[in-house]
Amino acid sequence: KLAVGQGLVGQAAFANQVVLVPDVTQAKEWLPNPLLPDTKAEVAVPIALGNKLLGVLDVQHNIVNGLQQEDANALMSVTSQVAIALEKARLLERVSRQAGIEAQINLIGQQIQKTTSIEEAMQIAVRELGRVTKAQQTSIQLTANKTGANGH
């Protein structure tokens, strides 16, 4: 992990722009990676949807000038597709979670509709809401409407 603005990856994240360095010995902002000691060229490409940064793809090469603008362009195409796929996955997860919640609400509603008393309906509501929310304690408090049925 690098802080935004730190190293080539951090610069790409900060500016949301590709950072291409064909010769890392010529870039004072380059940070060597001890796991990749033979790095001679590097390109950092933001994975973004518009201004929303999702990550940075970092590619390193062991030959000076081993990465050129054509490589950066190809990687930009890849990161665009990755960004779209990530966003679709996030949306699908959100929709699935919402569908699950709605299914639980419908099930609780069906159980309540089968009851014959207010007490039984409240017991089901408290029990099921506690189960769904995983709350240690659940309660419902009813208050009397002092204005009457017609609002006066």
PDB file of C-alpha atoms in Angstrom:
ATOM      1  CA  LYS A   1       0.000   0.000   0.000  1.00  0.00           C
ATOM      2  CA  LEU A   2       1.137   3.496  -0.810  1.00  0.00           C
ATOM      3  CA  ALA A   3      -0.330   6.785   0.255  1.00  0.00           C
ATOM      4  CA  VAL A   4      -2.034   8.886  -2.403  1.00  0.00           C
ATOM      5  CA  GLY A   5       0.721  10.975  -3.976  1.00  0.00           C
ATOM      6  CA  GLN A   6       3.532   8.637  -2.863  1.00  0.00           C
ATOM      7  CA  GLY A   7       5.583   7.000  -5.615  1.00  0.00           C
ATOM      8  CA  LEU A   8       4.357   6.447  -9.146  1.00  0.00           C
ATOM      9  CA  VAL A   9       1.281   4.538  -8.000  1.00  0.00           C
ATOM     10  CA  GLY A  10       0.388   7.274  -5.538  1.00  0.00           C
ATOM     11  CA  GLN A  11       0.840   9.922  -8.227  1.00  0.00           C
ATOM     12  CA  ALA A  12      -1.435   8.025 -10.602  1.00  0.00           C
ATOM     13  CA  ALA A  13      -4.041   7.773  -7.829  1.00  0.00           C
ATOM     14  CA  PHE A  14      -3.747  11.454  -6.883  1.00  0.00           C
ATOM     15  CA  ALA A  15      -3.996  12.781 -10.436  1.00  0.00           C
ATOM     16  CA  ASN A  16      -6.265   9.970 -11.712  1.00  0.00           C
ATOM     17  CA  GLN A  17      -3.941   9.839 -14.709  1.00  0.00           C
ATOM     18  CA  VAL A  18      -1.484   7.363 -16.192  1.00  0.00           C
ATOM     19  CA  VAL A  19       2.106   7.728 -14.991  1.00  0.00           C
ATOM     20  CA  LEU A  20       4.576   6.221 -17.459  1.00  0.00           C
ATOM     21  CA  VAL A  21       8.283   6.081 -16.640  1.00  0.00           C
ATOM     22  CA  PRO A  22      10.307   4.315 -19.349  1.00  0.00           C
ATOM     23  CA  ASP A  23      13.508   4.597 -17.243  1.00  0.00           C
ATOM     24  CA  VAL A  24      12.981   4.602 -13.480  1.00  0.00           C
ATOM     25  CA  THR A  25      16.528   5.833 -12.842  1.00  0.00           C
ATOM     26  CA  GLN A  26      15.417   9.153 -14.342  1.00  0.00           C
ATOM     27  CA  ALA A  27      12.387   9.573 -12.036  1.00  0.00           C
ATOM     28  CA  LYS A  28      13.085  11.030  -8.585  1.00  0.00           C
ATOM     29  CA  GLU A  29       9.546  10.112  -7.425  1.00  0.00           C
ATOM     30  CA  TRP A  30      10.064   6.417  -8.232  1.00  0.00           C
ATOM     31  CA  LEU A  31      10.110   4.119  -5.197  1.00  0.00           C
ATOM     32  CA  PRO A  32      11.980   0.827  -5.570  1.00  0.00           C
ATOM     33  CA  ASN A  33      10.124  -2.325  -4.584  1.00  0.00           C
ATOM     34  CA  PRO A  34      12.404  -4.810  -2.785  1.00  0.00           C
ATOM     35  CA  LEU A  35      10.339  -7.667  -4.228  1.00  0.00           C
ATOM     36  CA  LEU A  36      11.043  -6.430  -7.785  1.00  0.00           C
ATOM     37  CA  PRO A  37      14.704  -5.380  -7.712  1.00  0.00           C
ATOM     38  CA  ASP A  38      15.176  -5.613 -11.492  1.00  0.00           C
ATOM     39  CA  THR A  39      12.581  -2.940 -12.331  1.00  0.00           C
ATOM     40  CA  LYS A  40      13.815  -0.584 -15.061  1.00  0.00           C
ATOM     41  CA  ALA A  41      10.501   0.774 -16.410  1.00  0.00           C
ATOM     42  CA  GLU A  42       7.101   1.242 -14.804  1.00  0.00           C
ATOM     43  CA  VAL A  43       3.598   2.383 -15.663  1.00  0.00           C
ATOM     44  CA  ALA A  44       0.836   3.076 -13.143  1.00  0.00           C
ATOM     45  CA  VAL A  45      -2.687   3.191 -14.561  1.00  0.00           C
ATOM     46  CA  PRO A  46      -5.701   4.321 -12.509  1.00  0.00           C
ATOM     47  CA  ILE A  47      -8.677   1.999 -12.342  1.00  0.00           C
ATOM     48  CA  ALA A  48     -11.454   4.571 -12.285  1.00  0.00           C
ATOM     49  CA  LEU A  49     -15.010   5.349 -13.264  1.00  0.00           C
ATOM     50  CA  GLY A  50     -14.874   9.023 -14.129  1.00  0.00           C
ATOM     51  CA  ASN A  51     -13.492  10.742 -11.030  1.00  0.00           C
ATOM     52  CA  LYS A  52     -14.160   7.727  -8.773  1.00  0.00           C
ATOM     53  CA  LEU A  53     -10.823   5.985  -8.199  1.00  0.00           C
ATOM     54  CA  LEU A  54     -11.140   2.254  -7.497  1.00  0.00           C
ATOM     55  CA  GLY A  55      -7.451   1.343  -7.560  1.00  0.00           C
ATOM     56  CA  VAL A  56      -4.271   1.497  -9.613  1.00  0.00           C
ATOM     57  CA  LEU A  57      -2.785  -1.142 -11.913  1.00  0.00           C
ATOM     58  CA  ASP A  58       1.011  -1.062 -11.646  1.00  0.00           C
ATOM     59  CA  VAL A  59       3.137  -2.771 -14.296  1.00  0.00           C
ATOM     60  CA  GLN A  60       6.905  -3.026 -14.049  1.00  0.00           C
ATOM     61  CA  HIS A  61       9.424  -4.145 -16.676  1.00  0.00           C
ATOM     62  CA  ASN A  62      13.032  -5.249 -16.301  1.00  0.00           C
ATOM     63  CA  ILE A  63      14.237  -3.439 -19.454  1.00  0.00           C
ATOM     64  CA  VAL A  64      14.768   0.317 -19.799  1.00  0.00           C
ATOM     65  CA  ASN A  65      12.158   1.609 -22.277  1.00  0.00           C
ATOM     66  CA  GLY A  66      10.415  -1.756 -21.975  1.00  0.00           C
ATOM     67  CA  LEU A  67       7.154   0.104 -21.435  1.00  0.00           C
ATOM     68  CA  GLN A  68       5.981   2.706 -23.912  1.00  0.00           C
ATOM     69  CA  GLN A  69       2.869   4.800 -24.557  1.00  0.00           C
ATOM     70  CA  GLU A  70       1.299   1.975 -26.600  1.00  0.00           C
ATOM     71  CA  ASP A  71       1.551  -0.266 -23.529  1.00  0.00           C
ATOM     72  CA  ALA A  72      -0.015   2.438 -21.365  1.00  0.00           C
ATOM     73  CA  ASN A  73      -2.859   2.814 -23.879  1.00  0.00           C
ATOM     74  CA  ALA A  74      -3.505  -0.939 -23.868  1.00  0.00           C
ATOM     75  CA  LEU A  75      -3.473  -0.998 -20.077  1.00  0.00           C
ATOM     76  CA  MET A  76      -5.922   1.920 -19.981  1.00  0.00           C
ATOM     77  CA  SER A  77      -8.332  -0.171 -22.043  1.00  0.00           C
ATOM     78  CA  VAL A  78      -7.934  -3.049 -19.606  1.00  0.00           C
ATOM     79  CA  THR A  79      -8.429  -0.851 -16.534  1.00  0.00           C
ATOM     80  CA  SER A  80     -11.556   0.672 -18.063  1.00  0.00           C
ATOM     81  CA  GLN A  81     -13.045  -2.812 -18.403  1.00  0.00           C
ATOM     82  CA  VAL A  82     -11.918  -3.746 -14.882  1.00  0.00           C
ATOM     83  CA  ALA A  83     -13.554  -0.595 -13.479  1.00  0.00           C
ATOM     84  CA  ILE A  84     -16.831  -1.405 -15.231  1.00  0.00           C
ATOM     85  CA  ALA A  85     -16.713  -5.005 -13.997  1.00  0.00           C
ATOM     86  CA  LEU A  86     -16.012  -3.880 -10.414  1.00  0.00           C
ATOM     87  CA  GLU A  87     -18.878  -1.403 -10.495  1.00  0.00           C
ATOM     88  CA  LYS A  88     -21.248  -4.024 -11.910  1.00  0.00           C
ATOM     89  CA  ALA A  89     -20.214  -6.434  -9.153  1.00  0.00           C
ATOM     90  CA  ARG A  90     -20.823  -3.771  -6.491  1.00  0.00           C
ATOM     91  CA  LEU A  91     -24.234  -2.940  -7.942  1.00  0.00           C
ATOM     92  CA  LEU A  92     -25.182  -6.614  -8.144  1.00  0.00           C
ATOM     93  CA  GLU A  93     -24.170  -7.125  -4.514  1.00  0.00           C
ATOM     94  CA  ARG A  94     -26.208  -4.092  -3.433  1.00  0.00           C
ATOM     95  CA  VAL A  95     -29.275  -5.241  -5.415  1.00  0.00           C
ATOM     96  CA  SER A  96     -28.962  -8.772  -4.024  1.00  0.00           C
ATOM     97  CA  ARG A  97     -28.690  -7.460  -0.475  1.00  0.00           C
ATOM     98  CA  GLN A  98     -31.726  -5.212  -1.009  1.00  0.00           C
ATOM     99  CA  ALA A  99     -33.711  -8.086  -2.530  1.00  0.00           C
ATOM    100  CA  GLY A 100     -32.894 -10.222   0.502  1.00  0.00           C
ATOM    101  CA  ILE A 101     -34.074  -7.493   2.861  1.00  0.00           C
ATOM    102  CA  GLU A 102     -37.300  -7.042   0.896  1.00  0.00           C
ATOM    103  CA  ALA A 103     -37.917 -10.798   0.935  1.00  0.00           C
ATOM    104  CA  GLN A 104     -37.491 -10.833   4.713  1.00  0.00           C
ATOM    105  CA  ILE A 105     -39.872  -7.884   5.092  1.00  0.00           C
ATOM    106  CA  ASN A 106     -42.455  -9.617   2.903  1.00  0.00           C
ATOM    107  CA  LEU A 107     -42.157 -12.799   4.948  1.00  0.00           C
ATOM    108  CA  ILE A 108     -42.641 -10.882   8.197  1.00  0.00           C
ATOM    109  CA  GLY A 109     -45.644  -9.090   6.675  1.00  0.00           C
ATOM    110  CA  GLN A 110     -47.200 -12.407   5.638  1.00  0.00           C
ATOM    111  CA  GLN A 111     -46.718 -13.835   9.124  1.00  0.00           C
ATOM    112  CA  ILE A 112     -48.278 -10.753  10.711  1.00  0.00           C
ATOM    113  CA  GLN A 113     -51.268 -10.870   8.334  1.00  0.00           C
ATOM    114  CA  LYS A 114     -52.064 -14.416   9.509  1.00  0.00           C
ATOM    115  CA  THR A 115     -52.419 -13.292  13.124  1.00  0.00           C
ATOM    116  CA  THR A 116     -55.725 -12.769  14.876  1.00  0.00           C
ATOM    117  CA  SER A 117     -54.687 -10.324  17.605  1.00  0.00           C
ATOM    118  CA  ILE A 118     -52.577  -7.205  18.044  1.00  0.00           C
ATOM    119  CA  GLU A 119     -50.525  -8.972  20.714  1.00  0.00           C
ATOM    120  CA  GLU A 120     -49.674 -11.855  18.369  1.00  0.00           C
ATOM    121  CA  ALA A 121     -48.794  -9.432  15.542  1.00  0.00           C
ATOM    122  CA  MET A 122     -46.495  -7.451  17.866  1.00  0.00           C
ATOM    123  CA  GLN A 123     -44.822 -10.638  19.129  1.00  0.00           C
ATOM    124  CA  ILE A 124     -44.088 -11.738  15.567  1.00  0.00           C
ATOM    125  CA  ALA A 125     -42.849  -8.275  14.612  1.00  0.00           C
ATOM    126  CA  VAL A 126     -40.510  -8.064  17.622  1.00  0.00           C
ATOM    127  CA  ARG A 127     -39.225 -11.624  17.220  1.00  0.00           C
ATOM    128  CA  GLU A 128     -38.614 -11.372  13.473  1.00  0.00           C
ATOM    129  CA  LEU A 129     -37.115  -7.858  13.549  1.00  0.00           C
ATOM    130  CA  GLY A 130     -34.763  -9.005  16.307  1.00  0.00           C
ATOM    131  CA  ARG A 131     -33.779 -12.044  14.258  1.00  0.00           C
ATOM    132  CA  VAL A 132     -33.197 -10.041  11.064  1.00  0.00           C
ATOM    133  CA  THR A 133     -31.209  -7.286  12.779  1.00  0.00           C
ATOM    134  CA  LYS A 134     -29.415  -9.747  15.098  1.00  0.00           C
ATOM    135  CA  ALA A 135     -30.219  -7.370  17.947  1.00  0.00           C
ATOM    136  CA  GLN A 136     -29.729  -8.586  21.518  1.00  0.00           C
ATOM    137  CA  GLN A 137     -32.987  -6.947  22.514  1.00  0.00           C
ATOM    138  CA  THR A 138     -35.931  -5.771  20.427  1.00  0.00           C
ATOM    139  CA  SER A 139     -39.039  -3.960  21.581  1.00  0.00           C
ATOM    140  CA  ILE A 140     -41.989  -2.062  20.182  1.00  0.00           C
ATOM    141  CA  GLN A 141     -43.614   0.763  22.045  1.00  0.00           C
ATOM    142  CA  LEU A 142     -47.149   1.822  21.174  1.00  0.00           C
ATOM    143  CA  THR A 143     -48.425   5.268  22.091  1.00  0.00           C
ATOM    144  CA  ALA A 144     -52.003   6.406  22.234  1.00  0.00           C
ATOM    145  CA  ASN A 145     -53.090   8.951  19.636  1.00  0.00           C
ATOM    146  CA  LYS A 146     -54.635  11.787  21.688  1.00  0.00           C
ATOM    147  CA  THR A 147     -56.102  13.592  18.653  1.00  0.00           C
ATOM    148  CA  GLY A 148     -58.627  10.874  17.893  1.00  0.00           C
ATOM    149  CA  ALA A 149     -59.293   8.979  14.694  1.00  0.00           C
ATOM    150  CA  ASN A 150     -60.272  11.972  12.564  1.00  0.00           C
ATOM    151  CA  GLY A 151     -57.350  14.165  13.660  1.00  0.00           C
ATOM    152  CA  HIS A 152     -59.396  16.544  15.865  1.00  0.00           C
TER     153      HIS A 152
END
